[in-house]
Amino acid sequence: MANGCEHPAACHAGEAPILASATRKGRFWLLIEHAGPWAAELEECRLPDDVHRLISRARALDIRPQLIRRPGRREARTGPLHVYVAAAAVDDPWLAEGFVERPDDLDLGALVHGVVPESCILVNEPMYLVCTHGRHNACCARLGLPLARFLDENLSGEVWETTHVGGDRYAANLVCLPHGLYYGSMSQAAAIAAANAYRHGEVVLDRFRGRAGIPEPLQAAEHFVRAHTGEISVGGVAVESSRSVDDTTVCVVRRTTERGTSRFRVVVEPTVLTAPCGLTCADGIPTYRLAELSELTPVLT
């Protein structure tokens, strides 16, 4: 039985705060093709024992496991296990595909060291994941299924339905791999814009949840520098260092362009907001506010 959706419509329409809400557990990814059905949790899914062991190994190595399937299709595939692995937390993120006869032999240790496992081959095209995990939350299926089918019609071969990616209140959720860029509250027009931008190495800041694999305050700092400078290149903004003082996070954020490198001191603080419609999502919507942003003056030598 699907879980009910308790979030106000405003949360799904892009009116609620969405920044800095990507999962920090997305440095490395393991994607396993499985047509379903999908239980509420991966551990409850009817999968072969060796696939469950593979998922357990992934979790132990802090690799994010996901089940995936082609939009609108529920035919079970036969033959070797079809997997993708992705490294988002490396200087040059990558995605690779493999067909594995023995799941126990997939070298996940190589993955967490940023190395493509021997049984996988690099993929040049991006991958777009749409959460359609209705058993986890009804909104993910209600809003995600039509979006996945629409994107598949326009980006054939690059779109997959997937299990829970985090942030039910932001359905429909879109994840762009290999960089692990999260978008939420996606309409069809917004999703196509985000996908096309990613193909060109760019980010659309509207409805951008953040970059997976880094803590939420750092995602917020990157967001505020992008908003301040207009920088949209995927790799154009990154946190170089950070420190926490109570609830406040102080970051040095690097912006890199063809003209050179600049750095910003960014101070962010957590806050909780109610939904724009006046209702609350549980205890409110956690987000971050910008307390300070200033460009650092280069030291002359």
C-alpha positions as MATLAB code, in Angstrom:
seq = 'MANGCEHPAACHAGEAPILASATRKGRFWLLIEHAGPWAAELEECRLPDDVHRLISRARALDIRPQLIRRPGRREARTGPLHVYVAAAAVDDPWLAEGFVERPDDLDLGALVHGVVPESCILVNEPMYLVCTHGRHNACCARLGLPLARFLDENLSGEVWETTHVGGDRYAANLVCLPHGLYYGSMSQAAAIAAANAYRHGEVVLDRFRGRAGIPEPLQAAEHFVRAHTGEISVGGVAVESSRSVDDTTVCVVRRTTERGTSRFRVVVEPTVLTAPCGLTCADGIPTYRLAELSELTPVLT';
ca = [
       0.000    0.000    0.000;
       1.465    3.354   -1.030;
       2.220    5.869    1.667;
      -0.034    8.902    1.619;
       1.145   12.317    0.493;
       1.003   14.823    3.340;
       2.651   17.755    1.584;
       0.728   20.824    0.421;
       0.410   21.449   -3.307;
       2.725   24.447   -2.979;
       5.595   22.089   -2.128;
       5.169   20.345   -5.483;
       4.673   23.514   -7.528;
       8.067   25.045   -6.859;
       6.695   27.668   -4.462;
       8.322   26.223   -1.341;
      12.059   26.692   -0.639;
      13.996   23.961   -2.403;
      17.673   24.914   -2.257;
      20.241   22.793   -0.411;
      18.029   19.702   -0.218;
      20.000   17.164   -2.281;
      21.130   14.032   -0.490;
      24.608   14.093    0.994;
      24.712   10.293    0.416;
      25.331   10.617   -3.309;
      29.094   10.633   -3.734;
      28.959    7.260   -5.500;
      26.010    5.439   -7.076;
      25.006    1.860   -7.854;
      22.004    1.571  -10.187;
      20.444   -1.864  -10.665;
      17.869   -2.526  -13.372;
      14.826   -4.232  -11.855;
      11.367   -3.907  -13.403;
       9.606   -4.397  -10.105;
       7.435   -4.451   -8.193;
       9.281   -2.187   -5.795;
       8.552   -2.478   -2.087;
       8.683    0.568    0.184;
      12.342   -0.178    1.038;
      15.021   -1.871   -1.063;
      15.601   -4.505    1.610;
      11.950   -5.572    1.244;
      12.063   -5.988   -2.556;
      11.925   -9.469   -4.060;
      15.452   -9.698   -5.381;
      17.910  -12.599   -5.681;
      20.075  -13.124   -2.626;
      23.241  -12.083   -4.462;
      21.614   -8.778   -5.474;
      20.633   -8.123   -1.859;
      24.239   -8.828   -0.876;
      25.398   -6.368   -3.535;
      23.105   -3.681   -2.115;
      24.385   -4.379    1.408;
      27.992   -4.085    0.222;
      27.176   -0.793   -1.455;
      25.613    0.667    1.680;
      28.610   -0.436    3.759;
      30.885    1.523    1.400;
      28.611    4.590    1.455;
      27.557    3.975   -2.157;
      23.961    4.969   -2.886;
      22.013    1.968   -4.296;
      18.977    2.545   -6.513;
      16.688    0.286   -8.517;
      15.913    1.567  -12.013;
      13.595    0.615  -14.865;
      12.655    2.002  -18.248;
       9.646    4.364  -18.156;
       6.330    2.627  -18.640;
       7.838   -0.839  -18.962;
       7.474   -3.652  -16.465;
       8.930   -6.615  -18.383;
      11.478   -8.500  -16.313;
      14.787   -8.863  -18.148;
      16.731  -12.117  -18.227;
      20.450  -12.748  -18.402;
      23.253  -10.976  -16.541;
      22.437   -8.277  -14.019;
      22.341   -4.865  -15.734;
      23.984   -2.157  -13.629;
      25.340    1.358  -13.847;
      27.894    2.840  -11.481;
      28.616    6.552  -11.128;
      31.276    8.588   -9.381;
      30.028   12.095   -8.609;
      32.644   12.996   -5.979;
      35.660   13.072   -8.303;
      37.248   15.896  -10.254;
      35.786   14.583  -13.515;
      32.524   12.717  -12.673;
      31.803    9.633  -14.731;
      29.108    7.041  -15.433;
      29.732    3.422  -16.489;
      27.537    0.486  -17.508;
      27.990   -3.211  -16.907;
      26.329   -6.606  -17.380;
      27.348   -8.725  -14.425;
      27.091  -12.521  -14.381;
      27.991  -12.694  -10.675;
      26.896   -9.660   -8.620;
      29.293  -10.741   -5.860;
      32.190  -10.044   -8.233;
      31.325   -6.397   -8.989;
      34.294   -4.386   -7.691;
      32.675   -1.676   -5.594;
      35.997   -0.992   -3.924;
      37.293    0.346   -7.227;
      34.254    2.611   -7.502;
      34.848    4.344   -4.161;
      38.430    5.006   -5.261;
      37.131    6.708   -8.393;
      38.123    3.836  -10.681;
      35.783    2.199  -13.201;
      35.227   -1.463  -12.207;
      36.682   -3.964  -14.700;
      33.230   -5.308  -15.580;
      31.918   -1.856  -16.608;
      32.447    0.466  -19.580;
      32.290    4.256  -19.511;
      29.123    5.852  -20.889;
      29.359    9.196  -22.671;
      25.694   10.184  -22.492;
      24.107   11.588  -19.310;
      21.497    9.689  -17.319;
      18.294   11.242  -16.011;
      16.571    9.587  -13.040;
      12.959   10.360  -12.117;
      11.701    9.065   -8.781;
       8.498    7.076   -9.320;
       8.612    5.087   -6.076;
       4.916    5.047   -5.213;
       5.273    2.447   -2.469;
       7.556    4.876   -0.646;
       5.339    7.917   -1.221;
       2.246    8.272   -3.397;
       3.288   11.681   -4.749;
       6.411   10.181   -6.307;
       4.290    7.947   -8.536;
       1.477   10.442   -9.160;
       3.854   13.192  -10.275;
       6.917   11.204  -11.311;
       5.382    8.623  -13.665;
       3.986   11.089  -16.219;
       7.178   13.142  -16.079;
       9.366   10.079  -16.696;
       7.269    9.072  -19.706;
       7.343   12.596  -21.115;
      11.107   12.860  -20.750;
      11.572    9.421  -22.298;
       9.659   10.565  -25.376;
      12.086   13.478  -25.762;
      15.311   11.929  -24.458;
      14.924    8.333  -25.522;
      17.371    5.931  -23.926;
      18.623    8.375  -21.295;
      15.698    8.381  -18.841;
      15.003    5.868  -16.091;
      12.429    5.533  -13.369;
      14.064    5.007   -9.988;
      13.403    4.259   -6.361;
      13.393    6.873   -3.601;
      16.003    9.611   -4.085;
      15.052   11.671   -1.018;
      12.747   14.655   -0.633;
       9.200   13.397   -1.194;
       7.871   16.928   -0.638;
       9.731   17.983   -3.804;
       8.160   15.451   -6.196;
       8.524   15.204   -9.084;
      12.257   14.765   -8.489;
      14.886   14.636  -11.218;
      18.535   13.590  -10.766;
      21.170   14.207  -13.442;
      24.103   11.787  -13.445;
      27.035   11.512  -13.283;
      27.301   14.855  -11.441;
      24.429   14.082   -9.052;
      22.505   17.297   -9.690;
      19.099   17.296   -7.965;
      15.999   19.130   -9.174;
      12.571   19.114   -7.551;
       8.948   20.155   -8.072;
       9.515   19.596  -11.775;
       7.004   20.403  -14.476;
       7.534   18.991  -17.951;
       8.877   22.325  -19.217;
      11.222   22.720  -16.239;
      12.519   19.162  -16.616;
      13.292   19.550  -20.321;
      15.056   22.845  -19.606;
      17.165   21.237  -16.862;
      18.020   18.213  -19.012;
      19.017   20.328  -22.000;
      21.102   22.599  -19.783;
      22.911   19.615  -18.271;
      23.694   18.278  -21.739;
      25.513   21.591  -22.333;
      27.288   21.490  -18.969;
      25.014   24.006  -17.282;
      22.675   24.316  -14.322;
      19.220   25.897  -14.254;
      18.998   27.550  -10.855;
      15.190   27.532  -10.754;
      14.063   24.385   -8.892;
      17.674   23.285   -8.413;
      17.915   21.363   -5.140;
      21.683   21.117   -5.101;
      24.616   18.840   -5.781;
      24.487   15.430   -4.115;
      27.339   14.159   -2.017;
      28.115   17.336   -0.057;
      26.558   18.626    3.195;
      23.464   20.796    2.875;
      25.076   24.029    4.181;
      27.738   23.727    1.468;
      25.026   23.206   -1.135;
      23.432   26.420    0.118;
      26.727   28.316   -0.142;
      27.176   27.176   -3.738;
      23.596   28.186   -4.516;
      24.011   31.708   -3.140;
      27.227   32.270   -5.112;
      25.507   31.096   -8.294;
      22.567   33.405   -7.607;
      24.925   36.323   -6.861;
      27.218   35.892   -9.873;
      24.920   34.298  -12.437;
      27.365   31.400  -12.820;
      25.575   28.414  -14.404;
      28.361   26.089  -15.542;
      28.176   22.758  -13.710;
      31.769   22.894  -12.490;
      32.000   26.663  -12.181;
      31.259   26.843   -8.437;
      32.615   24.699   -5.627;
      33.248   25.008   -1.890;
      36.974   24.990   -1.143;
      36.788   25.039    2.644;
      34.235   25.355    5.399;
      33.929   25.534    9.171;
      30.994   25.442   11.526;
      30.366   27.783   14.428;
      27.305   26.574   16.328;
      24.571   26.479   13.648;
      26.384   28.857   11.302;
      28.556   27.576    8.457;
      31.317   29.744    7.002;
      32.528   28.734    3.539;
      35.080   29.831    0.999;
      33.528   29.234   -2.406;
      35.564   29.225   -5.590;
      34.128   30.469   -8.876;
      36.059   29.502  -11.998;
      35.496   31.083  -15.408;
      37.479   31.499  -18.613;
      38.688   34.828  -17.235;
      40.110   33.384  -14.056;
      39.236   32.383  -10.510;
      37.487   34.378   -7.796;
      36.604   33.432   -4.254;
      33.760   34.379   -1.935;
      33.238   34.214    1.796;
      29.744   32.877    2.353;
      27.991   32.515    5.699;
      24.770   30.476    5.827;
      22.384   29.730    8.658;
      19.606   27.123    8.938;
      16.012   28.250    9.157;
      12.553   26.695    8.960;
       9.751   28.081    6.820;
       6.102   27.221    6.452;
       4.693   26.404    3.051;
       3.556   29.424    0.963;
      -0.026   28.226    1.130;
      -0.038   28.847    4.876;
      -0.063   25.161    5.786;
       2.947   23.427    7.281;
       4.857   20.411    6.034;
       5.220   18.379    9.222;
       7.228   20.737   11.464;
       8.010   23.145    8.621;
      10.371   23.157    5.664;
      14.060   23.243    6.624;
      16.180   25.506    4.438;
      19.044   27.996    4.684;
      19.342   31.756    4.704;
      22.254   33.823    3.488;
      23.836   35.750    6.388;
      26.841   37.138    4.508;
      28.420   37.020    1.050;
      31.536   38.972    0.147;
      34.213   38.604   -2.502;
      37.662   37.909   -1.119;
      40.433   40.216   -2.276;
      43.368   38.270   -3.754;
      46.576   38.539   -1.779;
      49.210   40.368   -3.856;
      52.709   38.903   -3.823;
];
